[in-house]
Tab-separated table of C-alpha atoms in Angstrom:
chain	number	residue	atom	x	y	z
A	19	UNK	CA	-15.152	-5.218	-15.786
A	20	UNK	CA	-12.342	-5.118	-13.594
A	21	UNK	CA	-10.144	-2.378	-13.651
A	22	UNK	CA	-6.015	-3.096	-12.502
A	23	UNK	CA	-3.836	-0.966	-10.868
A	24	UNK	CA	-1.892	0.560	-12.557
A	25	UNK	CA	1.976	1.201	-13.167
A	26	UNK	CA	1.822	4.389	-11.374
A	27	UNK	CA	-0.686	3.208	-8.097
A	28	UNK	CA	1.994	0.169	-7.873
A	29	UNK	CA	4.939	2.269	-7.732
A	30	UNK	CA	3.461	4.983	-5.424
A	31	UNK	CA	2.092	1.834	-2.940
A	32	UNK	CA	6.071	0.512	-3.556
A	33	UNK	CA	7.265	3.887	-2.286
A	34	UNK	CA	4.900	3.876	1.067
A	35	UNK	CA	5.736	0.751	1.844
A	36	UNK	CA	9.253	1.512	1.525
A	37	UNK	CA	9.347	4.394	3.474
A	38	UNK	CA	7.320	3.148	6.366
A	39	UNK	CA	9.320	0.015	6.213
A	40	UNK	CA	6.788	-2.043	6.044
A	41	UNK	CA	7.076	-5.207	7.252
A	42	UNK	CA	6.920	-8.149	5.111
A	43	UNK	CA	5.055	-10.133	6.667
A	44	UNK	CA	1.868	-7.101	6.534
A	45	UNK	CA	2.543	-6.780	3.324
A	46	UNK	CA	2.081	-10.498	3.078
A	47	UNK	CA	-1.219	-10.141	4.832
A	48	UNK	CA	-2.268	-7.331	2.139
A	49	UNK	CA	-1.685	-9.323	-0.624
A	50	UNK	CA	-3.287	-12.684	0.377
A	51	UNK	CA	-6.271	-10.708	1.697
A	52	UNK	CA	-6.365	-9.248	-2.161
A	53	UNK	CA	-5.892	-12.668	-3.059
A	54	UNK	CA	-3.187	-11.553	-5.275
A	55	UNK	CA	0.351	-12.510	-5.088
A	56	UNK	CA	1.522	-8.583	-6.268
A	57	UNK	CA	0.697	-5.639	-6.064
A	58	UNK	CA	0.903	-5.608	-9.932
A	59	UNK	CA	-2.428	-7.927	-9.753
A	60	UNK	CA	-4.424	-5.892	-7.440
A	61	UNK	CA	-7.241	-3.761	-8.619
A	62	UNK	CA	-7.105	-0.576	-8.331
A	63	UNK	CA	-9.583	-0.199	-5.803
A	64	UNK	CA	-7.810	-2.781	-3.707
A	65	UNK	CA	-4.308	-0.250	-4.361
A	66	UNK	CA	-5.900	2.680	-3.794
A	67	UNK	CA	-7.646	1.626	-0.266
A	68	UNK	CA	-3.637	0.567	0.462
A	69	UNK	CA	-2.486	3.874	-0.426
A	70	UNK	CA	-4.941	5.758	1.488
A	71	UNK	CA	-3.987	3.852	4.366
A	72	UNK	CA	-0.327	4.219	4.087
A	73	UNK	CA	-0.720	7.868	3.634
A	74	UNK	CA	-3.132	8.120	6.441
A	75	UNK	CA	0.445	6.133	8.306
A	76	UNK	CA	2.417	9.358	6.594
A	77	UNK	CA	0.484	12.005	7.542
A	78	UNK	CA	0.067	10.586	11.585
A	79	UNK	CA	3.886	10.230	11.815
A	80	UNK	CA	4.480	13.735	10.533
A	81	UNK	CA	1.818	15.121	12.914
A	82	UNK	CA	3.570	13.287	15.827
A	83	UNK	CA	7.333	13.886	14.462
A	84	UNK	CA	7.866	10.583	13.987
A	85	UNK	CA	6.922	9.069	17.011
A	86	UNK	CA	4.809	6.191	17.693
């Protein structure tokens, strides 16, 4: 069985994205690679690998003081 995100992982993956102003256009990417059209629809194996990413993006820009 498949197992959904849920309304937490979806909010917290909202939040990243948000923060690290995220481009549309990757999050665009994300999604069709899911083959999802929200992040409401993903599973949450497909969220979670999202979130671990964008806090991996967190932690790297905190190390560096923001800079890229």
């Amino acid at each position: 069985p498949v197992t959904l995100a849920t309304s937490q992982e979806v909010e917290r993956l909202k939040q990243l994205v948000e923060g690290l102003k995220v481009e549309p256009e990757t999050v665009d990417k994300w999604l069709a690679k899911c083959g999802v059209e929200s992040y409401e629809e993903m599973t949450h194996e497909q969220i979670n690998s999202l979130i671990q990413y964008c806090e991996k993006q967190v932690l790297k820009l905190s190390l560096t003081g923001g800079n890229k």
